[in-house]
mmCIF file of C-alpha atoms in Angstrom:
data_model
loop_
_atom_site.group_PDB
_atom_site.id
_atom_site.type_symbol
_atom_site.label_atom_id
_atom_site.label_comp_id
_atom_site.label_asym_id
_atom_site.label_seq_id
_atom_site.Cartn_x
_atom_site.Cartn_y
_atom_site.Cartn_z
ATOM 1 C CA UNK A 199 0.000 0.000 0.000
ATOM 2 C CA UNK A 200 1.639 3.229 -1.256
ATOM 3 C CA UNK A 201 1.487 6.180 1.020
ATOM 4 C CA UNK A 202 -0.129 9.466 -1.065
ATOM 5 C CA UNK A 203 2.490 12.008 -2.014
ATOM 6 C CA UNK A 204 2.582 15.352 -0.255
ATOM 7 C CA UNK A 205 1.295 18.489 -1.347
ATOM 8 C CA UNK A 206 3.376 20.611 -4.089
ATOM 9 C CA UNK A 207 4.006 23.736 -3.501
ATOM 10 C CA UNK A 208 1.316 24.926 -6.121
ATOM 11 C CA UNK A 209 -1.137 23.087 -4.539
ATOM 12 C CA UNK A 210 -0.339 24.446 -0.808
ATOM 13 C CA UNK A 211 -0.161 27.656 -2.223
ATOM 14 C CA UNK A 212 -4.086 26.821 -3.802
ATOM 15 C CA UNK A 213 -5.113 25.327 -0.577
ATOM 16 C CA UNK A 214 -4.292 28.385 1.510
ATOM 17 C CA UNK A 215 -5.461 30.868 -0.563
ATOM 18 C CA UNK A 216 -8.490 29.505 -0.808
ATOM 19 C CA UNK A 217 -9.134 29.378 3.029
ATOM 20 C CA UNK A 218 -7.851 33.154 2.900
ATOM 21 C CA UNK A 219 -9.237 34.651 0.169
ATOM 22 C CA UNK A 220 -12.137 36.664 2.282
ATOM 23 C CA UNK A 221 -8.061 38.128 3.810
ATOM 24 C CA UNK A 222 -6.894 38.305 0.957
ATOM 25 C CA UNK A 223 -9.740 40.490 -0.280
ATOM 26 C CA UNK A 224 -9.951 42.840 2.274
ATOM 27 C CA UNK A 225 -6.465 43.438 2.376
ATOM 28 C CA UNK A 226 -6.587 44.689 -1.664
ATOM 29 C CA UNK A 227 -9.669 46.837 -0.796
ATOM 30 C CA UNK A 228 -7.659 48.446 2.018
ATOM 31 C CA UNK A 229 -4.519 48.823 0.171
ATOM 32 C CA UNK A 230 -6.700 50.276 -2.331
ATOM 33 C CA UNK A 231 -8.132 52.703 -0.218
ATOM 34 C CA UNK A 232 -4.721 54.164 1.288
ATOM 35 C CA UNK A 233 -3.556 54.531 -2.153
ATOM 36 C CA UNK A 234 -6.588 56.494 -3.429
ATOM 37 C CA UNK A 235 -5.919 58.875 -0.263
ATOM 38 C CA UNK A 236 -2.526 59.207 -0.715
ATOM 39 C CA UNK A 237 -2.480 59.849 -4.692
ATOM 40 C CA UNK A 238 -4.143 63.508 -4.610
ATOM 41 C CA UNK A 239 -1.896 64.385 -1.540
ATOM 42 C CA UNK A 240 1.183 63.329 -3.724
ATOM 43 C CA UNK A 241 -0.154 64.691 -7.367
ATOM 44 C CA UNK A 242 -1.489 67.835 -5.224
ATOM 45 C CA UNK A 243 2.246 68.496 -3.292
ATOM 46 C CA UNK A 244 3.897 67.808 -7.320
ATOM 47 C CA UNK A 245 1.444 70.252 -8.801
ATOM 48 C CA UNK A 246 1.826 72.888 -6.133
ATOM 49 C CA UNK A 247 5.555 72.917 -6.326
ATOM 50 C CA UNK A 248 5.678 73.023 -9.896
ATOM 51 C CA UNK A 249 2.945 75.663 -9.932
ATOM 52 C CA UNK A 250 5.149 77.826 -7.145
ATOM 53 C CA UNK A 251 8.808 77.392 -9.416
ATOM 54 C CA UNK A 252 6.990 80.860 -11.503
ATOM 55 C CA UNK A 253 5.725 82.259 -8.583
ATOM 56 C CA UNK A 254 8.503 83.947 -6.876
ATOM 57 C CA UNK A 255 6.944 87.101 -6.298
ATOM 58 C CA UNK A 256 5.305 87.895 -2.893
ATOM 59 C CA UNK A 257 2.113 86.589 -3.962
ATOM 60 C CA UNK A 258 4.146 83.444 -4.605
ATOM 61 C CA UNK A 259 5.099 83.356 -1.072
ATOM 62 C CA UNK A 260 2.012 83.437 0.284
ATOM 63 C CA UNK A 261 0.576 80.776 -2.298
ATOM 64 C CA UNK A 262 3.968 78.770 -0.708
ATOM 65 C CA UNK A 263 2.691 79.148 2.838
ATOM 66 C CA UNK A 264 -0.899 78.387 2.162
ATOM 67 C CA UNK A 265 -0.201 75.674 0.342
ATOM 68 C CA UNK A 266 2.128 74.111 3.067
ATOM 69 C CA UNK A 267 -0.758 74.508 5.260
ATOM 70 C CA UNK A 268 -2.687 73.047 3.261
ATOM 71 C CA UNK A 269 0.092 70.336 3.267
ATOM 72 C CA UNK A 270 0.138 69.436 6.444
ATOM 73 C CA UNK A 271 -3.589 69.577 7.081
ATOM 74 C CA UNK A 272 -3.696 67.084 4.432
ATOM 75 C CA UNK A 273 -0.981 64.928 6.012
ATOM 76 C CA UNK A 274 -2.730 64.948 9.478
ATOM 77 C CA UNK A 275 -5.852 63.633 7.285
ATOM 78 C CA UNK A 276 -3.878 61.278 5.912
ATOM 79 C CA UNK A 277 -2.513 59.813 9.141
ATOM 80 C CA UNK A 278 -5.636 59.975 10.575
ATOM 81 C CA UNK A 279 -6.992 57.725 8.359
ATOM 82 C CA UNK A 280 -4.418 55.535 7.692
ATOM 83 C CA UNK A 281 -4.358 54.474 11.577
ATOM 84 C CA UNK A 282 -8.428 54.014 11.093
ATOM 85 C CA UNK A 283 -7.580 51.617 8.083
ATOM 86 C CA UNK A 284 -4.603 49.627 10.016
ATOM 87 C CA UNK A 285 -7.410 49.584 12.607
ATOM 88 C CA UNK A 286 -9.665 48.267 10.638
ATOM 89 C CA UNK A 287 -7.545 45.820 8.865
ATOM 90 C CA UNK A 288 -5.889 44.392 12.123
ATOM 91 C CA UNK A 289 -9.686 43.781 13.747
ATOM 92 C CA UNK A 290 -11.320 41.875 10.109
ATOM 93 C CA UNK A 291 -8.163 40.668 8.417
ATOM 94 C CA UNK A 292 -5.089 41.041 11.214
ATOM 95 C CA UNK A 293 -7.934 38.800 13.676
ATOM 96 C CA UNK A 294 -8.330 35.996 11.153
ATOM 97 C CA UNK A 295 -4.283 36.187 10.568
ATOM 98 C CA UNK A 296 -3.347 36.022 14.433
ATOM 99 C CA UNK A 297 -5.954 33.157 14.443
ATOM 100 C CA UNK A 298 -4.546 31.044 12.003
#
């Protein structure tokens, strides 16, 4: 009586991402979502600088300093709601992880 031969590594690989693939899911939809709020902060910071290289003037300054305000209002968002989403991930996905 032959004994059955284990697993490849394809197969594991199969095997466990079908028990995870509710994990697997929710992690893409959250790494989605902190890249769709970090684009416009990125895109908006290129822009801005690009935008202030003409500016030089004293209105140019001020432009500067309100849009480094703006800045760093948007990076308080941004942190804000990245520690919601780790938050989020660690009690749905992170829980199902530690679990397994």
């Amino acid at each position: 009586m032959a004994l059955p031969s284990p697993p490849t590594a394809l197969q594991r690989t199969s095997q466990h991402l079908q028990r995870h693939s509710y994990n697997l899911g929710l992690s893409v939809v959250f790494a989605a979502l902190g890249v769709a709020i970090a684009l416009p902060t990125v895109t908006g910071a290129a822009t801005g600088i690009f935008w202030l290289l003409g500016e030089l003037s004293l209105a140019g300054w001020a432009r500067f300093w309100y849009l480094m305000a703006g800045l760093a209002v948007m990076m308080f968002l941004f942190s804000m709601v990245r520690k919601l989403l780790i938050a989020l991930w660690a009690v749905t996905v992170g829980r199902h992880w530690w679990e397994a």
